[in-house]
């Protein structure tokens, strides 16, 4: 560098003999030096940034220049000319600033030149802006997020979307991140899809804020109404009220569609219940409340299945004498089976049924609450003195029937069989007569005995013989008289 500092010296006015040369001293030429200060966006000094210096042609003239604890970077031994600092490594956690910082080493200086001041070089951290919206683009306040890095470590937590759905986070080191939703806004489903973003490792100057959008779908509940005994059969036309946990009606007259469904969306977190107010046609009303809960952590609509029974029906059986319809028969016993012959053990409400049905003093019994379907009564014991009739009595319970099905069953009296005269003297009763009785199936048993002397039945053969002898004598006498004549 040109040193413009004057170097003074004096020539004496006289000298003895040849004068010696005057000594002007030493003239020094210096090279230039430079200083750069490294800071963050808030003016804090940054240690550990590494730079190189390039000339106008891009040639590296010095490298591995690191900022000290005071943020200073210095370089010396520079010839006059135009140069630039180029950052090659950012401080830990900062974005590399690729913007060149130019400076000049002047051509001349008076004496030792001062170090050129290259100014301040700033390193920034990354920033991100997330906009929380619904499916129609409306901003949603109240969503809660955290940010995790590529190792799954939480670097920001409890970030809440403000009015308009905005969330902002800064101070992020370069790397890959994800927004993870912790709680959805009221009335919306929690999104299980993380929103990924990257803070770039380098940028010229201040990096732009990363812009993101996250969408929430409305939460809700889906109730599906089905047949109690056929879950694949969905039921249209059931009507419900939606209430809170205290029974306050929030929505009334909600009716299942052709898919058997009711859908309600946009519910705030809390406890709710559906209460049926009208059953589908031919089905029984079930007023039992169906509770459910809505949470800000729900990831899909709450699904509820509600079942209805087809309205059960009744059947009444009356047992009468076959030849006298006014004579009702007590004590007939039946079993109730389904169309496949299996015993019917429960009614349409699930209540246990007796295994045996017995006619009362009016010759009747009634089975109540049978689910719609085909059934049979089969007699297992006849009334006393009557024949058992095991012919199945088939009947149908129809959905929605208002009156009991009426069945009349008949029995025929057992016939009295005359005694057999040739029967040996077995099973004689106390009076020596034949004894007739019915077994448990209504069949006749006969105890046959021989008549005792003096019994009316024992005189019949004797009288018959006498009459035959008298008739024979009369016939012979008549023929004798005709010959004489």
GROMACS .gro file of C-alpha atoms in nm:
model
  485
    1UNK     CA    1   0.000   0.000   0.000
    2UNK     CA    2   0.127   0.345  -0.084
    3UNK     CA    3   0.244   0.522   0.231
    4UNK     CA    4   0.173   0.892   0.194
    5UNK     CA    5   0.335   0.980   0.523
    6UNK     CA    6   0.615   1.239   0.472
    7UNK     CA    7   0.963   1.141   0.581
    8UNK     CA    8   1.148   1.459   0.671
    9UNK     CA    9   1.522   1.505   0.679
   10UNK     CA   10   1.769   1.810   0.680
   11UNK     CA   11   2.087   1.894   0.484
   12UNK     CA   12   2.341   2.087   0.694
   13UNK     CA   13   2.458   2.430   0.574
   14UNK     CA   14   2.825   2.344   0.613
   15UNK     CA   15   3.045   2.045   0.650
   16UNK     CA   16   3.415   1.977   0.703
   17UNK     CA   17   3.519   1.811   0.395
   18UNK     CA   18   3.278   1.583   0.217
   19UNK     CA   19   2.942   1.583   0.401
   20UNK     CA   20   2.787   1.253   0.504
   21UNK     CA   21   2.452   1.155   0.361
   22UNK     CA   22   2.160   1.262   0.573
   23UNK     CA   23   1.973   0.966   0.733
   24UNK     CA   24   1.602   1.000   0.652
   25UNK     CA   25   1.511   0.698   0.860
   26UNK     CA   26   1.287   0.404   0.750
   27UNK     CA   27   0.988   0.434   0.525
   28UNK     CA   28   0.737   0.146   0.583
   29UNK     CA   29   0.480   0.012   0.345
   30UNK     CA   30   0.185  -0.175   0.497
   31UNK     CA   31  -0.068  -0.419   0.370
   32UNK     CA   32  -0.434  -0.373   0.441
   33UNK     CA   33  -0.648  -0.542   0.709
   34UNK     CA   34  -1.023  -0.581   0.767
   35UNK     CA   35  -1.268  -0.657   1.047
   36UNK     CA   36  -1.620  -0.804   1.028
   37UNK     CA   37  -1.870  -0.838   1.313
   38UNK     CA   38  -2.101  -1.142   1.327
   39UNK     CA   39  -2.444  -1.103   1.492
   40UNK     CA   40  -2.789  -1.261   1.498
   41UNK     CA   41  -3.113  -1.082   1.413
   42UNK     CA   42  -3.139  -0.950   1.769
   43UNK     CA   43  -2.784  -0.806   1.774
   44UNK     CA   44  -2.629  -1.083   1.979
   45UNK     CA   45  -2.268  -1.156   1.885
   46UNK     CA   46  -2.212  -1.495   1.725
   47UNK     CA   47  -1.906  -1.711   1.765
   48UNK     CA   48  -1.811  -1.986   1.525
   49UNK     CA   49  -1.906  -1.845   1.186
   50UNK     CA   50  -1.643  -1.930   0.925
   51UNK     CA   51  -1.556  -1.713   0.624
   52UNK     CA   52  -1.327  -1.688   0.330
   53UNK     CA   53  -1.215  -1.375   0.143
   54UNK     CA   54  -1.232  -1.363  -0.234
   55UNK     CA   55  -1.102  -1.102  -0.476
   56UNK     CA   56  -1.292  -0.946  -0.761
   57UNK     CA   57  -1.223  -1.245  -0.981
   58UNK     CA   58  -1.360  -1.484  -0.720
   59UNK     CA   59  -1.023  -1.619  -0.626
   60UNK     CA   60  -0.986  -1.716  -0.264
   61UNK     CA   61  -0.717  -1.510  -0.101
   62UNK     CA   62  -0.778  -1.616   0.260
   63UNK     CA   63  -1.000  -1.882   0.422
   64UNK     CA   64  -1.103  -2.045   0.750
   65UNK     CA   65  -1.154  -1.710   0.915
   66UNK     CA   66  -1.370  -1.774   1.224
   67UNK     CA   67  -1.562  -1.530   1.441
   68UNK     CA   68  -1.446  -1.515   1.802
   69UNK     CA   69  -1.658  -1.496   2.116
   70UNK     CA   70  -1.713  -1.127   2.049
   71UNK     CA   71  -1.832  -1.204   1.700
   72UNK     CA   72  -1.525  -1.049   1.538
   73UNK     CA   73  -1.362  -1.177   1.221
   74UNK     CA   74  -1.028  -1.017   1.127
   75UNK     CA   75  -0.793  -1.053   0.834
   76UNK     CA   76  -0.465  -0.881   0.745
   77UNK     CA   77  -0.198  -0.889   0.474
   78UNK     CA   78  -0.436  -0.773   0.205
   79UNK     CA   79  -0.308  -0.579  -0.092
   80UNK     CA   80  -0.506  -0.281  -0.207
   81UNK     CA   81  -0.813  -0.390  -0.398
   82UNK     CA   82  -1.175  -0.496  -0.380
   83UNK     CA   83  -1.271  -0.804  -0.180
   84UNK     CA   84  -1.567  -0.984  -0.027
   85UNK     CA   85  -1.632  -1.199   0.278
   86UNK     CA   86  -1.812  -1.522   0.189
   87UNK     CA   87  -1.958  -1.734   0.473
   88UNK     CA   88  -1.869  -2.100   0.442
   89UNK     CA   89  -2.012  -2.222   0.772
   90UNK     CA   90  -2.287  -2.073   0.985
   91UNK     CA   91  -2.288  -2.074   1.363
   92UNK     CA   92  -2.466  -2.376   1.514
   93UNK     CA   93  -2.843  -2.355   1.466
   94UNK     CA   94  -2.835  -2.073   1.211
   95UNK     CA   95  -2.900  -2.048   0.840
   96UNK     CA   96  -2.590  -1.994   0.632
   97UNK     CA   97  -2.603  -1.644   0.485
   98UNK     CA   98  -2.473  -1.669   0.129
   99UNK     CA   99  -2.487  -1.296   0.077
  100UNK     CA  100  -2.137  -1.154   0.004
  101UNK     CA  101  -2.006  -0.875   0.227
  102UNK     CA  102  -1.784  -0.654   0.016
  103UNK     CA  103  -1.503  -0.429   0.135
  104UNK     CA  104  -1.206  -0.239  -0.013
  105UNK     CA  105  -0.842  -0.210   0.083
  106UNK     CA  106  -0.741   0.140  -0.021
  107UNK     CA  107  -0.442   0.215  -0.242
  108UNK     CA  108  -0.270   0.449  -0.001
  109UNK     CA  109  -0.266   0.562   0.356
  110UNK     CA  110  -0.068   0.798   0.565
  111UNK     CA  111   0.135   0.577   0.786
  112UNK     CA  112  -0.011   0.250   0.913
  113UNK     CA  113  -0.363   0.219   0.778
  114UNK     CA  114  -0.659   0.138   0.997
  115UNK     CA  115  -0.835  -0.192   0.943
  116UNK     CA  116  -1.115  -0.168   0.693
  117UNK     CA  117  -1.457  -0.204   0.853
  118UNK     CA  118  -1.662  -0.461   0.659
  119UNK     CA  119  -1.961  -0.394   0.877
  120UNK     CA  120  -2.193  -0.653   1.032
  121UNK     CA  121  -2.289  -0.989   0.894
  122UNK     CA  122  -2.620  -1.129   1.027
  123UNK     CA  123  -2.722  -1.493   1.062
  124UNK     CA  124  -3.087  -1.582   1.085
  125UNK     CA  125  -3.289  -1.876   1.205
  126UNK     CA  126  -3.584  -2.018   1.016
  127UNK     CA  127  -3.948  -1.917   1.060
  128UNK     CA  128  -4.275  -2.082   0.961
  129UNK     CA  129  -4.635  -1.969   0.925
  130UNK     CA  130  -4.921  -2.220   0.935
  131UNK     CA  131  -5.277  -2.131   0.836
  132UNK     CA  132  -5.547  -2.354   0.989
  133UNK     CA  133  -5.863  -2.378   0.777
  134UNK     CA  134  -6.178  -2.582   0.728
  135UNK     CA  135  -6.270  -2.745   0.398
  136UNK     CA  136  -6.426  -2.419   0.277
  137UNK     CA  137  -6.114  -2.213   0.348
  138UNK     CA  138  -6.242  -2.055   0.668
  139UNK     CA  139  -5.968  -1.985   0.923
  140UNK     CA  140  -6.002  -2.187   1.243
  141UNK     CA  141  -5.892  -2.061   1.583
  142UNK     CA  142  -5.815  -2.291   1.873
  143UNK     CA  143  -5.618  -2.569   1.706
  144UNK     CA  144  -5.321  -2.680   1.918
  145UNK     CA  145  -4.996  -2.799   1.757
  146UNK     CA  146  -4.643  -2.901   1.840
  147UNK     CA  147  -4.339  -2.900   1.610
  148UNK     CA  148  -4.109  -3.200   1.607
  149UNK     CA  149  -3.774  -3.237   1.431
  150UNK     CA  150  -3.649  -3.526   1.219
  151UNK     CA  151  -3.553  -3.718   1.533
  152UNK     CA  152  -3.902  -3.687   1.677
  153UNK     CA  153  -3.791  -3.437   1.939
  154UNK     CA  154  -4.040  -3.166   2.028
  155UNK     CA  155  -3.886  -2.827   1.954
  156UNK     CA  156  -4.202  -2.616   1.995
  157UNK     CA  157  -4.513  -2.705   2.191
  158UNK     CA  158  -4.865  -2.580   2.256
  159UNK     CA  159  -4.881  -2.353   1.953
  160UNK     CA  160  -5.241  -2.234   1.928
  161UNK     CA  161  -5.403  -2.097   1.614
  162UNK     CA  162  -5.535  -1.744   1.660
  163UNK     CA  163  -5.823  -1.565   1.492
  164UNK     CA  164  -5.802  -1.637   1.124
  165UNK     CA  165  -5.627  -1.967   1.193
  166UNK     CA  166  -5.271  -1.829   1.208
  167UNK     CA  167  -4.981  -1.996   1.386
  168UNK     CA  168  -4.626  -1.859   1.367
  169UNK     CA  169  -4.301  -2.005   1.492
  170UNK     CA  170  -3.946  -1.875   1.449
  171UNK     CA  171  -3.597  -1.947   1.579
  172UNK     CA  172  -3.581  -2.277   1.394
  173UNK     CA  173  -3.245  -2.421   1.293
  174UNK     CA  174  -3.208  -2.563   0.943
  175UNK     CA  175  -3.361  -2.909   0.911
  176UNK     CA  176  -3.679  -3.107   0.854
  177UNK     CA  177  -3.983  -3.060   1.078
  178UNK     CA  178  -4.347  -3.153   1.119
  179UNK     CA  179  -4.647  -2.975   1.261
  180UNK     CA  180  -4.841  -3.233   1.464
  181UNK     CA  181  -5.194  -3.144   1.572
  182UNK     CA  182  -5.266  -3.218   1.937
  183UNK     CA  183  -5.618  -3.081   1.964
  184UNK     CA  184  -5.862  -2.988   1.691
  185UNK     CA  185  -6.070  -2.671   1.698
  186UNK     CA  186  -6.414  -2.716   1.852
  187UNK     CA  187  -6.646  -2.893   1.612
  188UNK     CA  188  -6.369  -3.048   1.403
  189UNK     CA  189  -6.184  -3.377   1.375
  190UNK     CA  190  -5.823  -3.404   1.480
  191UNK     CA  191  -5.597  -3.432   1.177
  192UNK     CA  192  -5.369  -3.735   1.190
  193UNK     CA  193  -5.161  -3.616   0.894
  194UNK     CA  194  -4.853  -3.420   1.007
  195UNK     CA  195  -4.770  -3.108   0.804
  196UNK     CA  196  -4.409  -3.137   0.695
  197UNK     CA  197  -4.174  -2.849   0.618
  198UNK     CA  198  -3.804  -2.774   0.584
  199UNK     CA  199  -3.588  -2.487   0.699
  200UNK     CA  200  -3.321  -2.457   0.433
  201UNK     CA  201  -2.957  -2.466   0.535
  202UNK     CA  202  -2.863  -2.149   0.348
  203UNK     CA  203  -3.016  -1.834   0.211
  204UNK     CA  204  -2.899  -1.502   0.074
  205UNK     CA  205  -2.987  -1.256   0.347
  206UNK     CA  206  -3.296  -1.306   0.564
  207UNK     CA  207  -3.478  -1.627   0.469
  208UNK     CA  208  -3.843  -1.615   0.375
  209UNK     CA  209  -4.101  -1.749   0.617
  210UNK     CA  210  -4.223  -2.097   0.524
  211UNK     CA  211  -4.595  -2.084   0.441
  212UNK     CA  212  -4.818  -2.385   0.519
  213UNK     CA  213  -5.188  -2.470   0.523
  214UNK     CA  214  -5.361  -2.738   0.732
  215UNK     CA  215  -5.725  -2.838   0.682
  216UNK     CA  216  -5.967  -2.983   0.937
  217UNK     CA  217  -6.288  -3.171   0.863
  218UNK     CA  218  -6.594  -3.124   1.079
  219UNK     CA  219  -6.639  -3.382   1.351
  220UNK     CA  220  -6.966  -3.553   1.420
  221UNK     CA  221  -7.162  -3.864   1.496
  222UNK     CA  222  -7.325  -4.122   1.270
  223UNK     CA  223  -7.612  -4.329   1.409
  224UNK     CA  224  -7.718  -4.637   1.213
  225UNK     CA  225  -8.052  -4.801   1.290
  226UNK     CA  226  -8.075  -5.177   1.230
  227UNK     CA  227  -8.304  -5.472   1.294
  228UNK     CA  228  -8.229  -5.640   1.627
  229UNK     CA  229  -8.217  -5.987   1.474
  230UNK     CA  230  -8.077  -5.895   1.132
  231UNK     CA  231  -7.799  -5.641   1.165
  232UNK     CA  232  -7.763  -5.621   0.786
  233UNK     CA  233  -8.117  -5.483   0.761
  234UNK     CA  234  -8.106  -5.103   0.806
  235UNK     CA  235  -8.420  -4.919   0.915
  236UNK     CA  236  -8.549  -4.596   0.768
  237UNK     CA  237  -8.789  -4.368   0.950
  238UNK     CA  238  -8.669  -4.389   1.310
  239UNK     CA  239  -8.686  -4.044   1.475
  240UNK     CA  240  -8.451  -3.921   1.747
  241UNK     CA  241  -8.376  -3.616   1.956
  242UNK     CA  242  -8.016  -3.518   2.024
  243UNK     CA  243  -7.968  -3.400   2.383
  244UNK     CA  244  -7.683  -3.303   2.609
  245UNK     CA  245  -7.586  -3.513   2.910
  246UNK     CA  246  -7.858  -3.343   3.117
  247UNK     CA  247  -8.133  -3.423   2.869
  248UNK     CA  248  -8.160  -3.077   2.717
  249UNK     CA  249  -8.276  -3.112   2.357
  250UNK     CA  250  -8.020  -2.969   2.115
  251UNK     CA  251  -8.167  -3.104   1.790
  252UNK     CA  252  -8.514  -3.254   1.751
  253UNK     CA  253  -8.682  -3.466   1.485
  254UNK     CA  254  -8.369  -3.628   1.342
  255UNK     CA  255  -8.487  -3.913   1.116
  256UNK     CA  256  -8.292  -4.206   0.973
  257UNK     CA  257  -8.254  -4.200   0.594
  258UNK     CA  258  -8.271  -4.483   0.339
  259UNK     CA  259  -7.934  -4.602   0.467
  260UNK     CA  260  -8.070  -4.615   0.821
  261UNK     CA  261  -7.846  -4.326   0.923
  262UNK     CA  262  -7.854  -3.993   1.103
  263UNK     CA  263  -7.547  -3.769   1.072
  264UNK     CA  264  -7.478  -3.471   1.297
  265UNK     CA  265  -7.159  -3.264   1.258
  266UNK     CA  266  -6.989  -2.964   1.417
  267UNK     CA  267  -7.042  -3.073   1.778
  268UNK     CA  268  -6.840  -2.917   2.057
  269UNK     CA  269  -6.650  -3.150   2.289
  270UNK     CA  270  -6.879  -3.298   2.551
  271UNK     CA  271  -7.125  -3.572   2.642
  272UNK     CA  272  -7.439  -3.626   2.435
  273UNK     CA  273  -7.717  -3.878   2.387
  274UNK     CA  274  -7.970  -3.984   2.126
  275UNK     CA  275  -8.324  -4.054   2.247
  276UNK     CA  276  -8.567  -4.233   2.015
  277UNK     CA  277  -8.907  -4.064   1.988
  278UNK     CA  278  -9.058  -4.269   1.706
  279UNK     CA  279  -8.976  -4.622   1.596
  280UNK     CA  280  -8.964  -4.740   1.235
  281UNK     CA  281  -9.292  -4.884   1.108
  282UNK     CA  282  -9.376  -5.226   1.260
  283UNK     CA  283  -9.098  -5.191   1.520
  284UNK     CA  284  -9.109  -5.132   1.893
  285UNK     CA  285  -9.001  -4.795   2.032
  286UNK     CA  286  -8.688  -4.805   2.247
  287UNK     CA  287  -8.664  -4.495   2.466
  288UNK     CA  288  -8.335  -4.599   2.628
  289UNK     CA  289  -8.089  -4.305   2.583
  290UNK     CA  290  -7.784  -4.384   2.370
  291UNK     CA  291  -7.487  -4.189   2.515
  292UNK     CA  292  -7.173  -4.085   2.328
  293UNK     CA  293  -6.880  -3.847   2.374
  294UNK     CA  294  -6.721  -3.590   2.141
  295UNK     CA  295  -6.354  -3.502   2.198
  296UNK     CA  296  -6.102  -3.263   2.039
  297UNK     CA  297  -5.883  -3.568   1.982
  298UNK     CA  298  -6.140  -3.761   1.774
  299UNK     CA  299  -5.990  -3.858   1.439
  300UNK     CA  300  -6.311  -3.986   1.280
  301UNK     CA  301  -6.684  -3.944   1.339
  302UNK     CA  302  -6.828  -4.131   1.635
  303UNK     CA  303  -7.021  -4.434   1.509
  304UNK     CA  304  -7.328  -4.569   1.689
  305UNK     CA  305  -7.548  -4.867   1.606
  306UNK     CA  306  -7.901  -4.871   1.747
  307UNK     CA  307  -8.129  -5.174   1.709
  308UNK     CA  308  -8.507  -5.214   1.712
  309UNK     CA  309  -8.721  -5.522   1.756
  310UNK     CA  310  -9.007  -5.593   1.522
  311UNK     CA  311  -9.319  -5.534   1.731
  312UNK     CA  312  -9.391  -5.869   1.900
  313UNK     CA  313  -9.736  -6.029   1.880
  314UNK     CA  314  -9.951  -6.261   2.090
  315UNK     CA  315 -10.121  -6.596   2.027
  316UNK     CA  316 -10.416  -6.753   2.215
  317UNK     CA  317 -10.498  -7.124   2.196
  318UNK     CA  318 -10.836  -7.267   2.295
  319UNK     CA  319 -10.884  -7.646   2.341
  320UNK     CA  320 -11.235  -7.789   2.284
  321UNK     CA  321 -11.412  -8.122   2.237
  322UNK     CA  322 -11.425  -8.216   1.869
  323UNK     CA  323 -11.793  -8.305   1.887
  324UNK     CA  324 -11.898  -8.031   2.126
  325UNK     CA  325 -11.735  -7.699   2.055
  326UNK     CA  326 -11.878  -7.554   2.374
  327UNK     CA  327 -11.697  -7.808   2.588
  328UNK     CA  328 -11.359  -7.652   2.670
  329UNK     CA  329 -11.083  -7.883   2.782
  330UNK     CA  330 -10.850  -7.817   3.072
  331UNK     CA  331 -10.510  -7.981   3.114
  332UNK     CA  332 -10.393  -8.016   2.755
  333UNK     CA  333 -10.018  -7.959   2.734
  334UNK     CA  334  -9.822  -7.818   2.438
  335UNK     CA  335  -9.470  -7.728   2.342
  336UNK     CA  336  -9.394  -7.420   2.127
  337UNK     CA  337  -9.141  -7.459   1.842
  338UNK     CA  338  -9.022  -7.242   1.557
  339UNK     CA  339  -9.053  -7.316   1.184
  340UNK     CA  340  -8.748  -7.544   1.205
  341UNK     CA  341  -8.887  -7.741   1.496
  342UNK     CA  342  -8.656  -7.591   1.756
  343UNK     CA  343  -8.806  -7.505   2.095
  344UNK     CA  344  -8.882  -7.135   2.142
  345UNK     CA  345  -8.709  -7.043   2.466
  346UNK     CA  346  -8.741  -6.663   2.470
  347UNK     CA  347  -8.992  -6.407   2.351
  348UNK     CA  348  -8.929  -6.109   2.125
  349UNK     CA  349  -8.792  -5.909   2.419
  350UNK     CA  350  -8.547  -6.179   2.525
  351UNK     CA  351  -8.757  -6.290   2.822
  352UNK     CA  352  -8.745  -6.663   2.902
  353UNK     CA  353  -9.054  -6.866   2.809
  354UNK     CA  354  -9.192  -7.183   2.976
  355UNK     CA  355  -9.109  -7.516   2.812
  356UNK     CA  356  -9.469  -7.640   2.853
  357UNK     CA  357  -9.794  -7.453   2.789
  358UNK     CA  358 -10.107  -7.592   2.963
  359UNK     CA  359 -10.472  -7.504   2.904
  360UNK     CA  360 -10.653  -7.356   3.204
  361UNK     CA  361 -11.011  -7.410   3.327
  362UNK     CA  362 -11.131  -7.211   3.029
  363UNK     CA  363 -10.940  -7.440   2.795
  364UNK     CA  364 -10.700  -7.160   2.705
  365UNK     CA  365 -10.349  -7.023   2.735
  366UNK     CA  366 -10.190  -6.712   2.579
  367UNK     CA  367  -9.829  -6.664   2.473
  368UNK     CA  368  -9.739  -6.295   2.465
  369UNK     CA  369  -9.458  -6.101   2.301
  370UNK     CA  370  -9.347  -6.341   2.028
  371UNK     CA  371  -9.115  -6.198   1.766
  372UNK     CA  372  -9.266  -6.194   1.416
  373UNK     CA  373  -9.220  -6.529   1.244
  374UNK     CA  374  -9.371  -6.874   1.191
  375UNK     CA  375  -9.436  -7.106   1.486
  376UNK     CA  376  -9.603  -7.436   1.577
  377UNK     CA  377  -9.781  -7.575   1.881
  378UNK     CA  378  -9.742  -7.950   1.927
  379UNK     CA  379  -9.957  -8.133   2.182
  380UNK     CA  380  -9.756  -8.342   2.426
  381UNK     CA  381 -10.037  -8.448   2.663
  382UNK     CA  382 -10.411  -8.475   2.599
  383UNK     CA  383 -10.681  -8.379   2.848
  384UNK     CA  384 -10.801  -8.670   3.062
  385UNK     CA  385 -11.032  -8.901   2.866
  386UNK     CA  386 -10.923  -8.770   2.526
  387UNK     CA  387 -10.699  -8.890   2.249
  388UNK     CA  388 -10.360  -8.720   2.200
  389UNK     CA  389 -10.336  -8.521   1.875
  390UNK     CA  390  -9.974  -8.455   1.781
  391UNK     CA  391 -10.059  -8.276   1.456
  392UNK     CA  392  -9.856  -7.947   1.454
  393UNK     CA  393 -10.070  -7.633   1.477
  394UNK     CA  394  -9.891  -7.378   1.260
  395UNK     CA  395  -9.940  -7.002   1.294
  396UNK     CA  396  -9.767  -6.675   1.199
  397UNK     CA  397  -9.691  -6.369   1.408
  398UNK     CA  398  -9.689  -6.071   1.173
  399UNK     CA  399  -9.502  -5.747   1.226
  400UNK     CA  400  -9.725  -5.481   1.368
  401UNK     CA  401 -10.026  -5.704   1.436
  402UNK     CA  402 -10.260  -5.541   1.685
  403UNK     CA  403 -10.459  -5.847   1.795
  404UNK     CA  404 -10.358  -6.189   1.917
  405UNK     CA  405 -10.362  -6.479   1.672
  406UNK     CA  406 -10.644  -6.716   1.780
  407UNK     CA  407 -10.612  -7.092   1.743
  408UNK     CA  408 -10.872  -7.357   1.823
  409UNK     CA  409 -10.746  -7.710   1.887
  410UNK     CA  410 -10.968  -8.019   1.908
  411UNK     CA  411 -10.951  -8.349   2.093
  412UNK     CA  412 -11.161  -8.662   2.042
  413UNK     CA  413 -11.294  -8.860   2.338
  414UNK     CA  414 -11.152  -9.205   2.396
  415UNK     CA  415 -11.397  -9.490   2.301
  416UNK     CA  416 -11.512  -9.749   2.565
  417UNK     CA  417 -11.425 -10.105   2.441
  418UNK     CA  418 -11.668 -10.402   2.537
  419UNK     CA  419 -11.508 -10.688   2.737
  420UNK     CA  420 -11.365 -10.988   2.549
  421UNK     CA  421 -11.553 -11.308   2.672
  422UNK     CA  422 -11.267 -11.543   2.585
  423UNK     CA  423 -11.011 -11.351   2.780
  424UNK     CA  424 -10.845 -11.548   3.064
  425UNK     CA  425 -10.903 -11.442   3.418
  426UNK     CA  426 -10.619 -11.181   3.434
  427UNK     CA  427 -10.603 -10.844   3.604
  428UNK     CA  428 -10.936 -10.879   3.780
  429UNK     CA  429 -11.028 -10.570   3.974
  430UNK     CA  430 -11.168 -10.567   4.317
  431UNK     CA  431 -11.521 -10.632   4.187
  432UNK     CA  432 -11.417 -10.890   3.928
  433UNK     CA  433 -11.493 -10.653   3.633
  434UNK     CA  434 -11.282 -10.539   3.337
  435UNK     CA  435 -11.083 -10.226   3.426
  436UNK     CA  436 -11.031  -9.948   3.162
  437UNK     CA  437 -10.784  -9.658   3.211
  438UNK     CA  438 -10.592  -9.399   3.003
  439UNK     CA  439 -10.211  -9.391   2.995
  440UNK     CA  440 -10.011  -9.067   2.984
  441UNK     CA  441 -10.055  -9.048   2.606
  442UNK     CA  442 -10.431  -9.080   2.620
  443UNK     CA  443 -10.433  -9.446   2.498
  444UNK     CA  444 -10.680  -9.691   2.651
  445UNK     CA  445 -10.563  -9.976   2.875
  446UNK     CA  446 -10.801 -10.269   2.930
  447UNK     CA  447 -10.785 -10.512   3.227
  448UNK     CA  448 -10.992 -10.820   3.124
  449UNK     CA  449 -11.155 -11.062   3.383
  450UNK     CA  450 -11.385 -11.370   3.375
  451UNK     CA  451 -11.738 -11.322   3.506
  452UNK     CA  452 -11.836 -11.454   3.849
  453UNK     CA  453 -12.140 -11.680   3.915
  454UNK     CA  454 -12.454 -11.470   3.928
  455UNK     CA  455 -12.322 -11.199   3.707
  456UNK     CA  456 -12.562 -11.086   3.436
  457UNK     CA  457 -12.306 -11.142   3.164
  458UNK     CA  458 -12.265 -11.514   3.266
  459UNK     CA  459 -12.642 -11.592   3.211
  460UNK     CA  460 -12.648 -11.492   2.848
  461UNK     CA  461 -12.512 -11.823   2.704
  462UNK     CA  462 -12.750 -12.033   2.922
  463UNK     CA  463 -13.060 -11.842   2.819
  464UNK     CA  464 -12.954 -11.857   2.457
  465UNK     CA  465 -12.920 -12.239   2.475
  466UNK     CA  466 -13.263 -12.288   2.629
  467UNK     CA  467 -13.423 -12.071   2.366
  468UNK     CA  468 -13.254 -12.269   2.092
  469UNK     CA  469 -13.377 -12.601   2.237
  470UNK     CA  470 -13.733 -12.473   2.264
  471UNK     CA  471 -13.723 -12.346   1.908
  472UNK     CA  472 -13.596 -12.685   1.785
  473UNK     CA  473 -13.871 -12.876   1.968
  474UNK     CA  474 -14.140 -12.653   1.830
  475UNK     CA  475 -14.008 -12.702   1.477
  476UNK     CA  476 -14.009 -13.086   1.513
  477UNK     CA  477 -14.366 -13.093   1.650
  478UNK     CA  478 -14.489 -12.879   1.362
  479UNK     CA  479 -14.343 -13.117   1.100
  480UNK     CA  480 -14.503 -13.429   1.269
  481UNK     CA  481 -14.848 -13.276   1.258
  482UNK     CA  482 -14.813 -13.195   0.889
  483UNK     CA  483 -14.736 -13.564   0.807
  484UNK     CA  484 -15.047 -13.690   0.987
  485UNK     CA  485 -15.259 -13.455   0.801
   0.00000   0.00000   0.00000
